[in-house]
Tab-separated table of N, CA, C and O in Angstrom:
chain	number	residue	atom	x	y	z
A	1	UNK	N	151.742	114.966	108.790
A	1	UNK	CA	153.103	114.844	109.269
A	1	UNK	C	153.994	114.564	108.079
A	1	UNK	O	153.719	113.694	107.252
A	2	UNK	N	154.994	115.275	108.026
A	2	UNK	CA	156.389	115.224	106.842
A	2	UNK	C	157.349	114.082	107.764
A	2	UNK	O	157.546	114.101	108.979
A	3	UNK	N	157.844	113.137	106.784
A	3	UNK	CA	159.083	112.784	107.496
A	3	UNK	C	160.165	112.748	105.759
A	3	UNK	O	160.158	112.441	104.566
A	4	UNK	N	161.276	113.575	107.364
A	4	UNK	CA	162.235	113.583	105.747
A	4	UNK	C	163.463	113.085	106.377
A	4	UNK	O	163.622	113.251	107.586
A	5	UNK	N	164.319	112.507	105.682
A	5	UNK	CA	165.593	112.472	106.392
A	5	UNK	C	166.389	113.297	105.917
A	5	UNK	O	166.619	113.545	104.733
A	6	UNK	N	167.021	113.935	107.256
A	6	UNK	CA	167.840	115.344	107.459
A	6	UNK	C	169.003	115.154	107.608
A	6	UNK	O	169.844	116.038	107.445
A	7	UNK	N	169.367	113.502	108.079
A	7	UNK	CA	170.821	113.939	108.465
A	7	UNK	C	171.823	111.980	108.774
A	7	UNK	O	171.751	111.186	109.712
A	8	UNK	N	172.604	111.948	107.479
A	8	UNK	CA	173.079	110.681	107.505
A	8	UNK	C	174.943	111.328	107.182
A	8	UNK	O	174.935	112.557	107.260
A	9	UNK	N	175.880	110.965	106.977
A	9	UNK	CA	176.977	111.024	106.852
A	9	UNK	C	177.483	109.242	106.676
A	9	UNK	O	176.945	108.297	107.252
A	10	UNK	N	178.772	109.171	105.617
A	10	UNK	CA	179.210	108.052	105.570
A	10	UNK	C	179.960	107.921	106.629
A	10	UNK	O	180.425	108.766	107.395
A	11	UNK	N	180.055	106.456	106.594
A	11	UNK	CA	181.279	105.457	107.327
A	11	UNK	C	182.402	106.335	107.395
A	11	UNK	O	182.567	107.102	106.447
A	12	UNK	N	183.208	106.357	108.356
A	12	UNK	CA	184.191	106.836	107.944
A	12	UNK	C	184.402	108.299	109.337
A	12	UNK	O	185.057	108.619	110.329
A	13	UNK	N	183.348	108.712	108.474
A	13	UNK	CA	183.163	110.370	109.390
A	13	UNK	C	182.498	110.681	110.807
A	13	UNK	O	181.901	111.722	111.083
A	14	UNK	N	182.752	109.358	111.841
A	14	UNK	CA	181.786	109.442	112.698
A	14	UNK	C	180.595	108.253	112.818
A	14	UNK	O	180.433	107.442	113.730
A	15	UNK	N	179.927	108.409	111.755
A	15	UNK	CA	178.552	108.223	111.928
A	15	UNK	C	178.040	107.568	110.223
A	15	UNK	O	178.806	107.718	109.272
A	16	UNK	N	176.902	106.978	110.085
A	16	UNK	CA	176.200	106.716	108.949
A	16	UNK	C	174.938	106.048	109.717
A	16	UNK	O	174.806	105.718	110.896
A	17	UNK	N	173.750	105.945	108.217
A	17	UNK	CA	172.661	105.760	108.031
A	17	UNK	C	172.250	104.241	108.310
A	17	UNK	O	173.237	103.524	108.143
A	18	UNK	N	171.406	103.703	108.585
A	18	UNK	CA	170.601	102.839	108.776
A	18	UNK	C	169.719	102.435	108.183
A	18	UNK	O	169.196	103.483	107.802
A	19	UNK	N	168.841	101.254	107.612
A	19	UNK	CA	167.693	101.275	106.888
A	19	UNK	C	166.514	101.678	108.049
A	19	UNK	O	166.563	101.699	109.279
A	20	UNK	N	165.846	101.867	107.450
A	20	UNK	CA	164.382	102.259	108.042
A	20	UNK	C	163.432	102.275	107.279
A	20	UNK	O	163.561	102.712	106.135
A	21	UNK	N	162.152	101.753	107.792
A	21	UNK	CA	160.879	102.005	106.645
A	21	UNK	C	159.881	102.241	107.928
A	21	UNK	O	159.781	101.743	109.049
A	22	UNK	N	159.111	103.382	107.093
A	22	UNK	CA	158.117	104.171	107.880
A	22	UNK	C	156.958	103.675	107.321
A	22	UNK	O	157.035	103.143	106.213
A	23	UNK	N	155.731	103.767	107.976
A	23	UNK	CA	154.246	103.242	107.031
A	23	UNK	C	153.580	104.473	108.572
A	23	UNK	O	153.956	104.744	109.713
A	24	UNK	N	152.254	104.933	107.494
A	24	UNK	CA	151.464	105.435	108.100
A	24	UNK	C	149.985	105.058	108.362
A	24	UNK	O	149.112	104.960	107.501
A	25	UNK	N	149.876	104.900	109.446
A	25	UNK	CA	148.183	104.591	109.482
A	25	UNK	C	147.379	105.812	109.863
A	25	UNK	O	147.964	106.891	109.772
A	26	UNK	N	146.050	105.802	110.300
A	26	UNK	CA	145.282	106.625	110.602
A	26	UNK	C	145.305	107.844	111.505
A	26	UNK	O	145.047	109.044	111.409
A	27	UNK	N	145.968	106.509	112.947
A	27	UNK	CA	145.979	107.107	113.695
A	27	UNK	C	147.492	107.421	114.523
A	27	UNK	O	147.576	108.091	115.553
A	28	UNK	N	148.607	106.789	113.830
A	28	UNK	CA	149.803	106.994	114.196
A	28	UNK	C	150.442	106.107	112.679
A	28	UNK	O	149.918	105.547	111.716
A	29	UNK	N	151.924	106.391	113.175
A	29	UNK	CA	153.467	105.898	112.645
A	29	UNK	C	153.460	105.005	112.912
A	29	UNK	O	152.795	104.609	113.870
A	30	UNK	N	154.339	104.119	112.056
A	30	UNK	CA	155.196	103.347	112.463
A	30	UNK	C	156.579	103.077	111.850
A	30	UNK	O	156.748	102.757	110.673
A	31	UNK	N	157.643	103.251	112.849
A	31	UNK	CA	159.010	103.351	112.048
A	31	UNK	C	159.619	101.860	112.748
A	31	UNK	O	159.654	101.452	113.909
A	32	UNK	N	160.063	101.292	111.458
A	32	UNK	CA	161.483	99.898	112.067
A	32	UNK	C	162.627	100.716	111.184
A	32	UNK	O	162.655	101.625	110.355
A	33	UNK	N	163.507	99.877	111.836
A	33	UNK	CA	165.245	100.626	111.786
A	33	UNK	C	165.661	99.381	112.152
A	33	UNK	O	165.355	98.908	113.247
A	34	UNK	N	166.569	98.588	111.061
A	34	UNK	CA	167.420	97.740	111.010
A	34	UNK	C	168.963	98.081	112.064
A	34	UNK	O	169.924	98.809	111.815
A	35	UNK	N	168.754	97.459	112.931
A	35	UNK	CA	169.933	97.949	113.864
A	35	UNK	C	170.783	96.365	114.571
A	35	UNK	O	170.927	96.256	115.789
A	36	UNK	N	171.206	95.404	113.721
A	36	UNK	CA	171.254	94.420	114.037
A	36	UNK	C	172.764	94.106	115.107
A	36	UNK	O	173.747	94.128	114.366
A	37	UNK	N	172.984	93.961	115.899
A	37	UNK	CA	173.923	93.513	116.708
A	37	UNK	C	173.918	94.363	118.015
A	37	UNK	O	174.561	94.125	119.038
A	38	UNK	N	173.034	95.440	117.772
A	38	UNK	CA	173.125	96.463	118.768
A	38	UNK	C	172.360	97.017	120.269
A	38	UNK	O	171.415	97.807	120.270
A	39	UNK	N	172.806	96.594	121.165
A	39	UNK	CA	171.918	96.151	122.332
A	39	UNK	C	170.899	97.462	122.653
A	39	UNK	O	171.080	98.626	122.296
A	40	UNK	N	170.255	97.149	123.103
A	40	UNK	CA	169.350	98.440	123.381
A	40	UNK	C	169.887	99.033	124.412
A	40	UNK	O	168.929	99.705	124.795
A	41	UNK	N	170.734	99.256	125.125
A	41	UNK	CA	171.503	100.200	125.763
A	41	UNK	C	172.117	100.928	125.450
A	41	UNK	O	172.548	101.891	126.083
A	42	UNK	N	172.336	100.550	124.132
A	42	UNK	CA	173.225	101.456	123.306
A	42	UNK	C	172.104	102.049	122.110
A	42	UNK	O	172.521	102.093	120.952
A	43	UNK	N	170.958	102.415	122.339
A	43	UNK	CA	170.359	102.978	121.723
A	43	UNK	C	169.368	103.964	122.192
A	43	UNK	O	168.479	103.889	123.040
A	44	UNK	N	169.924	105.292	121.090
A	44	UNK	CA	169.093	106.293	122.034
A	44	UNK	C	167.905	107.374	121.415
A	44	UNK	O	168.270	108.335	120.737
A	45	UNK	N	166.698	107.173	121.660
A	45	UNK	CA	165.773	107.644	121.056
A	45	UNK	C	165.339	109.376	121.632
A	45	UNK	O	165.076	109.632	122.806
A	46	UNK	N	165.346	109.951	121.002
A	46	UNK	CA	164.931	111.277	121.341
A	46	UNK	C	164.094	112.080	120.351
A	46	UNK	O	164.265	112.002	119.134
A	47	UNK	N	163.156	112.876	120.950
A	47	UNK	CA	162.400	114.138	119.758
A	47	UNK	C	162.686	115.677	120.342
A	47	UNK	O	162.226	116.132	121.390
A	48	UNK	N	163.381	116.221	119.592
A	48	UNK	CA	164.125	117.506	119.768
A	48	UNK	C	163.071	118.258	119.146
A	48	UNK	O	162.831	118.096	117.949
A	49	UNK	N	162.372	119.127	119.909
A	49	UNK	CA	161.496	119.714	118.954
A	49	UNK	C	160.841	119.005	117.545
A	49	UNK	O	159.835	118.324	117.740
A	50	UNK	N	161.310	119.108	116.208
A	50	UNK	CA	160.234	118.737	115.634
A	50	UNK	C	161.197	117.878	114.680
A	50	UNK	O	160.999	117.790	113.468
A	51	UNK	N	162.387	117.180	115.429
A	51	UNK	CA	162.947	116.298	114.978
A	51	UNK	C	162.957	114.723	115.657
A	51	UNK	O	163.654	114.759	116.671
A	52	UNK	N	162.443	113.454	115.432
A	52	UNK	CA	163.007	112.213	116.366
A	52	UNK	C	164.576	111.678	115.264
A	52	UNK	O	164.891	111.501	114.087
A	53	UNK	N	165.023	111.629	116.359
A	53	UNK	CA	166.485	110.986	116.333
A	53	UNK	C	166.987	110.163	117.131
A	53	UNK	O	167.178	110.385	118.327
A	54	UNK	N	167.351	108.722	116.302
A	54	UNK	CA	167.665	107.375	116.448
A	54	UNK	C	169.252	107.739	116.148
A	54	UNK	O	169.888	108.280	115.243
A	55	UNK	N	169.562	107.041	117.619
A	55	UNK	CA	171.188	107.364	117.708
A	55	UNK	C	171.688	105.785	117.913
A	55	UNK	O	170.920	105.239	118.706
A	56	UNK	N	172.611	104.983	117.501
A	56	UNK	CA	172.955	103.825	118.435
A	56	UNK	C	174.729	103.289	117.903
A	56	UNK	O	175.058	102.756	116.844
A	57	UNK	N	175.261	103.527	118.630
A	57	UNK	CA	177.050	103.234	119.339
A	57	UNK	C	176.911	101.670	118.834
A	57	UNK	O	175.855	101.189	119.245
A	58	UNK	N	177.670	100.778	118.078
A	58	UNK	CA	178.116	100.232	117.905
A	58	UNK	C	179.976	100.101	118.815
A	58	UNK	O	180.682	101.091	118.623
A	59	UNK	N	180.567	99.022	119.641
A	59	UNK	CA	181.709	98.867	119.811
A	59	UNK	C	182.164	97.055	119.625
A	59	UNK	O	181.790	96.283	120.507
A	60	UNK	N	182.770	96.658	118.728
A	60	UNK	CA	182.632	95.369	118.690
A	60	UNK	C	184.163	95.225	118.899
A	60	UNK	O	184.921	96.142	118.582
A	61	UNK	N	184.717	93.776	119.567
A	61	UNK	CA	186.124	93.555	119.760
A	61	UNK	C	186.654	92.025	119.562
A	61	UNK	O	186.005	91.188	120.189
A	62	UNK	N	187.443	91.674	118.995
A	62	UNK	CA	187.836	90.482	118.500
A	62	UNK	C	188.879	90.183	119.362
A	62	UNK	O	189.604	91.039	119.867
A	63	UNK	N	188.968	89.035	119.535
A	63	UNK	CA	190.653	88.620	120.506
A	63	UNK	C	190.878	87.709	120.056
A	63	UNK	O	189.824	87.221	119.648
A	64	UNK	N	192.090	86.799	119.746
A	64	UNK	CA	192.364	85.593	119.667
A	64	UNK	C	193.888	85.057	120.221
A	64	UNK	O	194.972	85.605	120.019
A	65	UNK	N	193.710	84.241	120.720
A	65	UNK	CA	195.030	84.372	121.834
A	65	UNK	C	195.885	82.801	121.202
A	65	UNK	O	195.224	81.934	120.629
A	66	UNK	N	197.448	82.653	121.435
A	66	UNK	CA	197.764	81.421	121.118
A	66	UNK	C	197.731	80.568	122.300
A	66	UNK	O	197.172	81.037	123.292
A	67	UNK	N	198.318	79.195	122.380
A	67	UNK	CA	198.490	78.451	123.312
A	67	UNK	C	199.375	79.052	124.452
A	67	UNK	O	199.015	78.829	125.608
A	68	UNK	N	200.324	79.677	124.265
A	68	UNK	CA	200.965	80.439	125.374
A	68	UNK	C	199.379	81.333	125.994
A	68	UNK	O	199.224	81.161	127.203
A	69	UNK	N	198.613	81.937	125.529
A	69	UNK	CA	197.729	82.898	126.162
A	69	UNK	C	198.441	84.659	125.822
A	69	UNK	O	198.473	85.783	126.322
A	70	UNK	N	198.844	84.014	124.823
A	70	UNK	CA	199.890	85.561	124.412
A	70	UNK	C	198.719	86.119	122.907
A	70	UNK	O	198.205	85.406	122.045
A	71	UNK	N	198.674	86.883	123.004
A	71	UNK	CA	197.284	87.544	122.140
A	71	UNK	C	198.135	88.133	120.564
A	71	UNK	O	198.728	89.211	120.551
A	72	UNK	N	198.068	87.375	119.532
A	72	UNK	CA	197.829	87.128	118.237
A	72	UNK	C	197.172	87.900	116.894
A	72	UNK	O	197.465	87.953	115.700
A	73	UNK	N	196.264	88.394	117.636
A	73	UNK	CA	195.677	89.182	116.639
A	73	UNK	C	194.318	89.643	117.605
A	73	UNK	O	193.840	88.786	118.348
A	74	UNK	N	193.761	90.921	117.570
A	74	UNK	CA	193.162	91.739	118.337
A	74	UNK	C	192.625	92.444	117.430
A	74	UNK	O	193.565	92.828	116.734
A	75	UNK	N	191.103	93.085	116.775
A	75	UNK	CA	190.417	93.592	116.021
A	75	UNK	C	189.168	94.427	116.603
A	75	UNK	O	188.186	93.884	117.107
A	76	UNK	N	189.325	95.745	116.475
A	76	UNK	CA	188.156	96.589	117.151
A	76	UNK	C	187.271	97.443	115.935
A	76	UNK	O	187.696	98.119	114.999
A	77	UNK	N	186.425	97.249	116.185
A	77	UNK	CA	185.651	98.112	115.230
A	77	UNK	C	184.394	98.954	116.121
A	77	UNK	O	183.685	98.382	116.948
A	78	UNK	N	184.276	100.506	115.751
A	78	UNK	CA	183.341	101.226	116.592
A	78	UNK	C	182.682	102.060	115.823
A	78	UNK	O	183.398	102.520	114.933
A	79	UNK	N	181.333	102.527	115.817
A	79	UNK	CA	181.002	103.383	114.894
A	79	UNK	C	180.200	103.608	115.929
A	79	UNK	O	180.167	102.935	116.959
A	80	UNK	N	179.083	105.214	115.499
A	80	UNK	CA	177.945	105.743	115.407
A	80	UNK	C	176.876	105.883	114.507
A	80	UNK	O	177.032	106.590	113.511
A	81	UNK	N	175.520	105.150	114.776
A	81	UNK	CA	174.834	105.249	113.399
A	81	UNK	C	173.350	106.308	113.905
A	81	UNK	O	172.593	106.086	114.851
A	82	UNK	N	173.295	107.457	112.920
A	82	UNK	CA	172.173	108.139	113.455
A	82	UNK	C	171.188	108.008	112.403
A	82	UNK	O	171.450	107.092	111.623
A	83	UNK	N	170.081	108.687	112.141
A	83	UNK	CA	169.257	109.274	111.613
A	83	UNK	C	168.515	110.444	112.242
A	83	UNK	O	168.297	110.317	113.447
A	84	UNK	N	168.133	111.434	111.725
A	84	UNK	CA	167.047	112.605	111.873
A	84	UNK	C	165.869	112.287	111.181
A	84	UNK	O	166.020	111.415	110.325
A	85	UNK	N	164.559	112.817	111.328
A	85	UNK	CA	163.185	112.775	110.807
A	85	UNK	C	162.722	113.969	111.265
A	85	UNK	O	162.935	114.231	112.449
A	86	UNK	N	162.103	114.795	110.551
A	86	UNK	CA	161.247	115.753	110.660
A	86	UNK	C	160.135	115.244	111.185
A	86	UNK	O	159.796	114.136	110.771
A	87	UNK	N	159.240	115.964	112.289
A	87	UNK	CA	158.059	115.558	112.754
A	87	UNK	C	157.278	116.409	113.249
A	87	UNK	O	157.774	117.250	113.998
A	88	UNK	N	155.963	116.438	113.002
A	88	UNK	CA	154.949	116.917	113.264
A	88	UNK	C	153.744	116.350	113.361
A	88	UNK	O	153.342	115.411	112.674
A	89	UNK	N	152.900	117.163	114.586
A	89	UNK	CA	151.544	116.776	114.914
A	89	UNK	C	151.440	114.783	115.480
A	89	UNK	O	150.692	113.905	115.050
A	90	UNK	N	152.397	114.724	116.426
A	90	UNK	CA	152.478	113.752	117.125
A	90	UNK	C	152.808	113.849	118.914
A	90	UNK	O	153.466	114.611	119.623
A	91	UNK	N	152.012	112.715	119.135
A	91	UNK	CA	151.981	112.552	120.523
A	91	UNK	C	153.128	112.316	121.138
A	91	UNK	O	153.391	111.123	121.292
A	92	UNK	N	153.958	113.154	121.572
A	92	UNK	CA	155.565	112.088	121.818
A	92	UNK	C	155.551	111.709	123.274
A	92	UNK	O	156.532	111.193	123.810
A	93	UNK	N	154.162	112.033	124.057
A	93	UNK	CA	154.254	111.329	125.347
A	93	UNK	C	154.072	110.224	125.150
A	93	UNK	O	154.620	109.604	126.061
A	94	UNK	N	153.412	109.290	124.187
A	94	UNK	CA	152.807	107.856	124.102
A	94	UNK	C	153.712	107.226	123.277
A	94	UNK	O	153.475	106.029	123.118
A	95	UNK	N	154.801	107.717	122.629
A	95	UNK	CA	155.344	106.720	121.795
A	95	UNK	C	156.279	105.516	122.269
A	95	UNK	O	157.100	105.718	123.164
A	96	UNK	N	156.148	104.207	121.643
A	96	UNK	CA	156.593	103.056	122.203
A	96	UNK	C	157.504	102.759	121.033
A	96	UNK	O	157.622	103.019	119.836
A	97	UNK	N	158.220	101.919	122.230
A	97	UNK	CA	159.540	101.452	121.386
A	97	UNK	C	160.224	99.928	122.093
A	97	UNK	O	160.604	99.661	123.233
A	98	UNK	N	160.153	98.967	120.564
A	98	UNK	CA	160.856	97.735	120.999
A	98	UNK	C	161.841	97.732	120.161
A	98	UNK	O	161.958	98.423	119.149
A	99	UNK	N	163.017	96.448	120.855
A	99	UNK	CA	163.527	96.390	119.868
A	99	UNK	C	163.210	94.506	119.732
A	99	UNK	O	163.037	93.769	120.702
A	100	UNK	N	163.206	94.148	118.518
A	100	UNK	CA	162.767	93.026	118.318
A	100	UNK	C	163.902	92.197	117.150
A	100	UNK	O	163.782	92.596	115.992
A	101	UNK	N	164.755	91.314	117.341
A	101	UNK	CA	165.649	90.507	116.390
A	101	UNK	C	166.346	91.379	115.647
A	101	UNK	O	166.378	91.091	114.451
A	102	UNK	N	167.122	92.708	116.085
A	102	UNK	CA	167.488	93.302	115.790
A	102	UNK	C	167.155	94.562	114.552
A	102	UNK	O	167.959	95.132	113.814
A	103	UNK	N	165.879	94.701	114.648
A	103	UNK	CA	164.883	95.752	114.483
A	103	UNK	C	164.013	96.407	115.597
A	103	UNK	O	163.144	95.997	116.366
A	104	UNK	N	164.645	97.650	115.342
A	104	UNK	CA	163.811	98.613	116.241
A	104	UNK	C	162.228	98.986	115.821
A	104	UNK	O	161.845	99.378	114.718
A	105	UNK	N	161.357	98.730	117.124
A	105	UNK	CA	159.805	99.609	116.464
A	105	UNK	C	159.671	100.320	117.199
A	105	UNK	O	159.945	100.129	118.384
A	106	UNK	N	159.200	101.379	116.722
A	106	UNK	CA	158.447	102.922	117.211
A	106	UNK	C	157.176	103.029	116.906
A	106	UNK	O	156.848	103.387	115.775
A	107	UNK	N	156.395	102.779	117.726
A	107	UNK	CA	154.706	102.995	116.930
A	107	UNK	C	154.856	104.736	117.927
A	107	UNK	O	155.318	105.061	119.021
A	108	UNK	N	154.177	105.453	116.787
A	108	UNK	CA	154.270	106.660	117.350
A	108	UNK	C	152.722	107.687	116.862
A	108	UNK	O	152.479	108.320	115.835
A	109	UNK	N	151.936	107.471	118.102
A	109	UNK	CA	150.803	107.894	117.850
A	109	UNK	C	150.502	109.854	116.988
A	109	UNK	O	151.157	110.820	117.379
A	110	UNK	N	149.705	109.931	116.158
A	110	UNK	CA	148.923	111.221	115.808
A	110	UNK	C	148.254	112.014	116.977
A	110	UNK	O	147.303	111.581	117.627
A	111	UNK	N	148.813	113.133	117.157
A	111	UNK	CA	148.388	114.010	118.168
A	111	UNK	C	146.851	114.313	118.052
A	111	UNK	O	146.613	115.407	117.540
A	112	UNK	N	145.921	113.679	118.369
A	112	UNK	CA	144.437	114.462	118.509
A	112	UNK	C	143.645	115.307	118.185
A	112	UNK	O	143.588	116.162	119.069
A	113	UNK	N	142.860	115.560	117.197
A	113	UNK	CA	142.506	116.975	117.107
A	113	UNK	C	143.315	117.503	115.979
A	113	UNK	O	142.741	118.366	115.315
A	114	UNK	N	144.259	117.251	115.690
A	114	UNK	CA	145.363	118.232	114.691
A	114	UNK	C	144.977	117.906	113.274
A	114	UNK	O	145.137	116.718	112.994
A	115	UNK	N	144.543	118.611	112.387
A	115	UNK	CA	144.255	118.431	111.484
A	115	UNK	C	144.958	118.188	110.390
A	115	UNK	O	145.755	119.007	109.932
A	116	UNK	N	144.626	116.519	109.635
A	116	UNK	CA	145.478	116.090	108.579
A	116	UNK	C	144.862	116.055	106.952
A	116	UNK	O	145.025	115.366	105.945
A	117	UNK	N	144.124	117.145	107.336
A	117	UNK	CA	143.484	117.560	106.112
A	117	UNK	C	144.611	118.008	104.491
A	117	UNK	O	145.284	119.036	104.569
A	118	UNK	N	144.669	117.324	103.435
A	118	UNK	CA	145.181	118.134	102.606
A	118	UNK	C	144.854	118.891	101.503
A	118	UNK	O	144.375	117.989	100.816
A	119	UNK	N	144.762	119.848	100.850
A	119	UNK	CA	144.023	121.095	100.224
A	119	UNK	C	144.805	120.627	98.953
A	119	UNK	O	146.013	120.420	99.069
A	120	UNK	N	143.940	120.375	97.258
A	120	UNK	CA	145.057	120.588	96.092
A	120	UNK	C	144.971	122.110	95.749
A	120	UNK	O	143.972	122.815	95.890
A	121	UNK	N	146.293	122.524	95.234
A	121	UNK	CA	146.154	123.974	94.992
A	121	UNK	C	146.187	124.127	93.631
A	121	UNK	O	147.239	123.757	93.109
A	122	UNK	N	145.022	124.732	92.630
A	122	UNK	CA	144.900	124.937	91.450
A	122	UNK	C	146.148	125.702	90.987
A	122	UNK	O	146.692	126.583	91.652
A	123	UNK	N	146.673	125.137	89.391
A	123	UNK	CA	147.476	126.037	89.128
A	123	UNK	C	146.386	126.910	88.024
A	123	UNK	O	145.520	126.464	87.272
A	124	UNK	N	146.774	128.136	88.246
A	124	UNK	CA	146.451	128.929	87.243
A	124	UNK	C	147.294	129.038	85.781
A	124	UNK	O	146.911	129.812	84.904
């Protein structure tokens, strides 16, 4: 299995990147994604063909009101943060997902049978 990242954009334009660190074991993945403030409702996991993509909406809102109850200063901030991964030769019926202290885990099992054999190719 390749994982590459395909697809981040800055602040600004929509959307930006996230940390993430991937480790591989034998028999599956495992990806965390630093996603700190962001409820898991607002996070959306999908594998598009031979891409998984971690989507999650940030909307945060500030108020502060005076003694009248007359509002002072008001601050919104909203983004989109994605990532893409290339993927192959995985089980995507079994894959699990927590989110834990504001890290996401994906343990995402190796499809069976599929061979992770790699060949060196002589140069001539």
């Amino acid at each position: 299995m390749t994982w590459l990242r395909t697809h981040s954009s800055p602040f600004g334009t929509g959307s930006q990147p996230f940390r993430t660190d991937i480790r591989e074991e034998e028999d599956k993945y495992w990806v965390e994604a630093e996603l700190p403030g962001i409820a898991k409702e607002n996070i959306d996991i999908q594998v598009e063909g031979k891409e998984l993509i971690i989507r999650a909406k940030r909307h945060d809102m500030v108020e502060q009101k005076d003694d009248s109850n007359r509002i002072i200063r008001q601050e919104r901030r909203s983004g989109e943060f994605i990532r893409r991964f290339y993927v192959d030769h995985i089980d995507e019926e079994n894959i699990k997902a927590r989110l834990e202290d504001g890290v996401l885990k994906l343990e995402i099992p190796k499809r069976p049978g599929d061979d992770q054999s790699r060949r060196r190719i002589q140069i001539n």
